[in-house]
Each structure stands twice: as structure tokens, then as C-alpha cells.
Amino acid sequence: GVPLAQALEAIVRLIESRSPGSLCSILLREGQQLRHGAAPSLPDGYNQQVDGLEISEGRGACGTSAFLKKQVVVVDVIGDPLMRDYLDLLHEFGLRACWSTPVLASSGDVLATFAIYHRQPYQPQPGDQDLVDNAVRLARIAIERSRAEDALLGSEARFRELAENVEDVFYNRDFASGRFLYISPAYETMWHRRREELYSAPDSYRDTIHPEDRATEAEAKQEQAAGAVTDLEYRIVRPDGEVRWIRDRSYPVFKAAGSVERIVGTARDITGRKHADRELARTNRALQMLSRCNEALTRIDDETELLSQVCRLAVDVGGYRMAWVGYA
């Protein structure tokens, strides 16, 4: 759980403590370059010079190791073609041997290189390979964990940016306890209640549902337990008594064993749509009634009878209602 640089330095120091005379380094891959990761025992000047080393064959032991994805051993830098362009730098800091091993991800991609330097020509011993294998394994775990955490933080930041700037309510609930893990700020605008109430009393949202619709919401929870996606509409009652229609879509998130772990979903205020649907239905009924009346009246030829029938029809234009009234 410590920062990556701190974890890598701990790995380097562990190997150095078990291999007297060694100076270890971890370079992290960034694109087609190797950047400084950890090398506490190497001179700062040397670390600065190799920071940004190109990943390519012939670019020292580390650049070549990352390029070929295999271990590269340089027993003596003098006379080795891989180190030809770096002899002056190595001589300046008194380094004569370098053994570099790529750190490969589970996917096979290069994450970093782990290198062991010596100040004298050095032929690796049988026990050295075990140390390197351990270092590479630990480095892979640390780097992959750090990248996974960075990716998670990035995705959470993008989610929050989206969730906190749209009108719909986003929520994430623990299924077993019913506890809200997250609910977006739009809840306060839509429900006219504070989010803190849900975090402290997760079942309090059911009290906001219209009494006639609570059974529908309860049935949806049973469906969620079976792993179903639910899409329901219900009414809520705001603190001032105003009734609003909500469309609630929820999706289950499963554990590895297959049971439901969390419920994530969105809630949208559809009151305007409900009112429009009602008005449209009333208009359609009125038009159908008028059409039937028109057909009935056109079949009457006698003017006296026509006038009588017209007087018997009353149209309530404001409410789109047709009513028969007595006629004398």
C-alpha cells in the first residue's frame, strides 16, 4: 500500500543486502523509454544520465533487455558492444559489470528492468539468479498494483465528474446491507432531501415513496436478489407534499461466486412526461368523442331534429369531456 517509488526502493535494498558489492537499479518503462524508478546506491549523476534510456537493441544492457524481453549479462563493460556508447559514463562512475532482467507483466508487456551493477568485472553466481527472480517478481507485483490503483482512481474520478454534473441520480448500494456506497448530488435536487440522510439511514428512502407504490418497489428488490435488471416507475412525496414521478433503473453487480454484491442504477424525474402522457390521452379521448358525434349528426337530415341533437351536446373544452344534457 506504500507509494510505488518507496516499494521499489525497498526491493532494491533487499537484494543489495543479500548480494554484497552489488548496486541495483529499477527503470520503469514509459512508452519507448526507461525512466528512473529506484537506485538508491547508484550515484545521482549516473541515474540522471540513464533516465530516459531508449528501448532498443544496443542501448546498454537495460535498453537491450527491455527490447529483447530477455536477460542480458555484461560481465565486463570494456569490450562489450552493447556498452560501447556508454563507456565514458560507466568509467566516470566506476561501474564495470551490469546484469539486466526485464520485468514482464502478466500480459507479456515490459513493465521495467531490474539491473545489478558491480564495480569490478563480475560473473553471476548460481545464487544470484534466485535473488534476481525474487526481485523481478516483487517488482512486477508492485508495479501492476500501482497501475491498477491509478486506473481505478482515474475511472472513479471520471465517474464522479459525470455523476455530479448530470440531472439523473446515480447510486451504488451494497445489496446485503442496503447501505449506500455512493449517491450523486442530483438526489438533493430531485428528492428535496439531503444525501447524508441516506448514508446514515439507508432505508429512509422507502419512506419517501408514495404509499401506493411501495409494494412495487419491494417486488423489484426481490427480482434484484435473483440477479434481474429492474426498470420501474413510482411516485415520491417531497417534504412539502409535492408528488413526483421517478423512473428507476437498476443493474446487479455479481460476486465471483455468482451472488449479487451491489446494485447500481439511475433515477430520473419523469413527472413532466407523465403529465404530457395524461394530457395526450385526454385529448385523444375528446377527439374520438367529437368524431363519433360528428358522424351521428351528419346522418340527420331534418333541420329540427339536427338542432335538437346539437342542443343536447355540451362540450367542456377545458377538460376535454363530452356530456349529454337534458333538453326540453
mmCIF file of C-alpha atoms in Angstrom, residues 1-8 10 138 141-143 145-146 149-150 153:
data_model
loop_
_atom_site.group_PDB
_atom_site.id
_atom_site.type_symbol
_atom_site.label_atom_id
_atom_site.label_comp_id
_atom_site.label_asym_id
_atom_site.label_seq_id
_atom_site.Cartn_x
_atom_site.Cartn_y
_atom_site.Cartn_z
ATOM 1 C CA GLY A 1 0.000 0.000 0.000
ATOM 2 C CA VAL A 2 3.001 2.373 0.025
ATOM 3 C CA PRO A 3 3.835 4.643 -2.950
ATOM 4 C CA LEU A 4 5.458 2.801 -5.856
ATOM 5 C CA ALA A 5 8.820 4.571 -5.542
ATOM 6 C CA GLN A 6 9.046 3.540 -1.899
ATOM 7 C CA ALA A 7 8.156 -0.079 -2.692
ATOM 8 C CA LEU A 8 10.742 -0.283 -5.480
ATOM 9 C CA ALA A 10 12.662 -1.447 -0.602
ATOM 10 C CA LEU A 138 8.204 -8.395 -6.361
ATOM 11 C CA ILE A 141 3.531 -7.127 -8.210
ATOM 12 C CA ALA A 142 4.308 -3.597 -7.014
ATOM 13 C CA ILE A 143 4.117 -2.020 -10.481
ATOM 14 C CA ARG A 145 -0.773 -2.990 -8.302
ATOM 15 C CA SER A 146 0.223 0.660 -8.578
ATOM 16 C CA GLU A 149 -4.830 1.627 -8.398
ATOM 17 C CA ASP A 150 -4.059 4.564 -10.690
ATOM 18 C CA LEU A 153 -8.670 6.271 -9.254
#
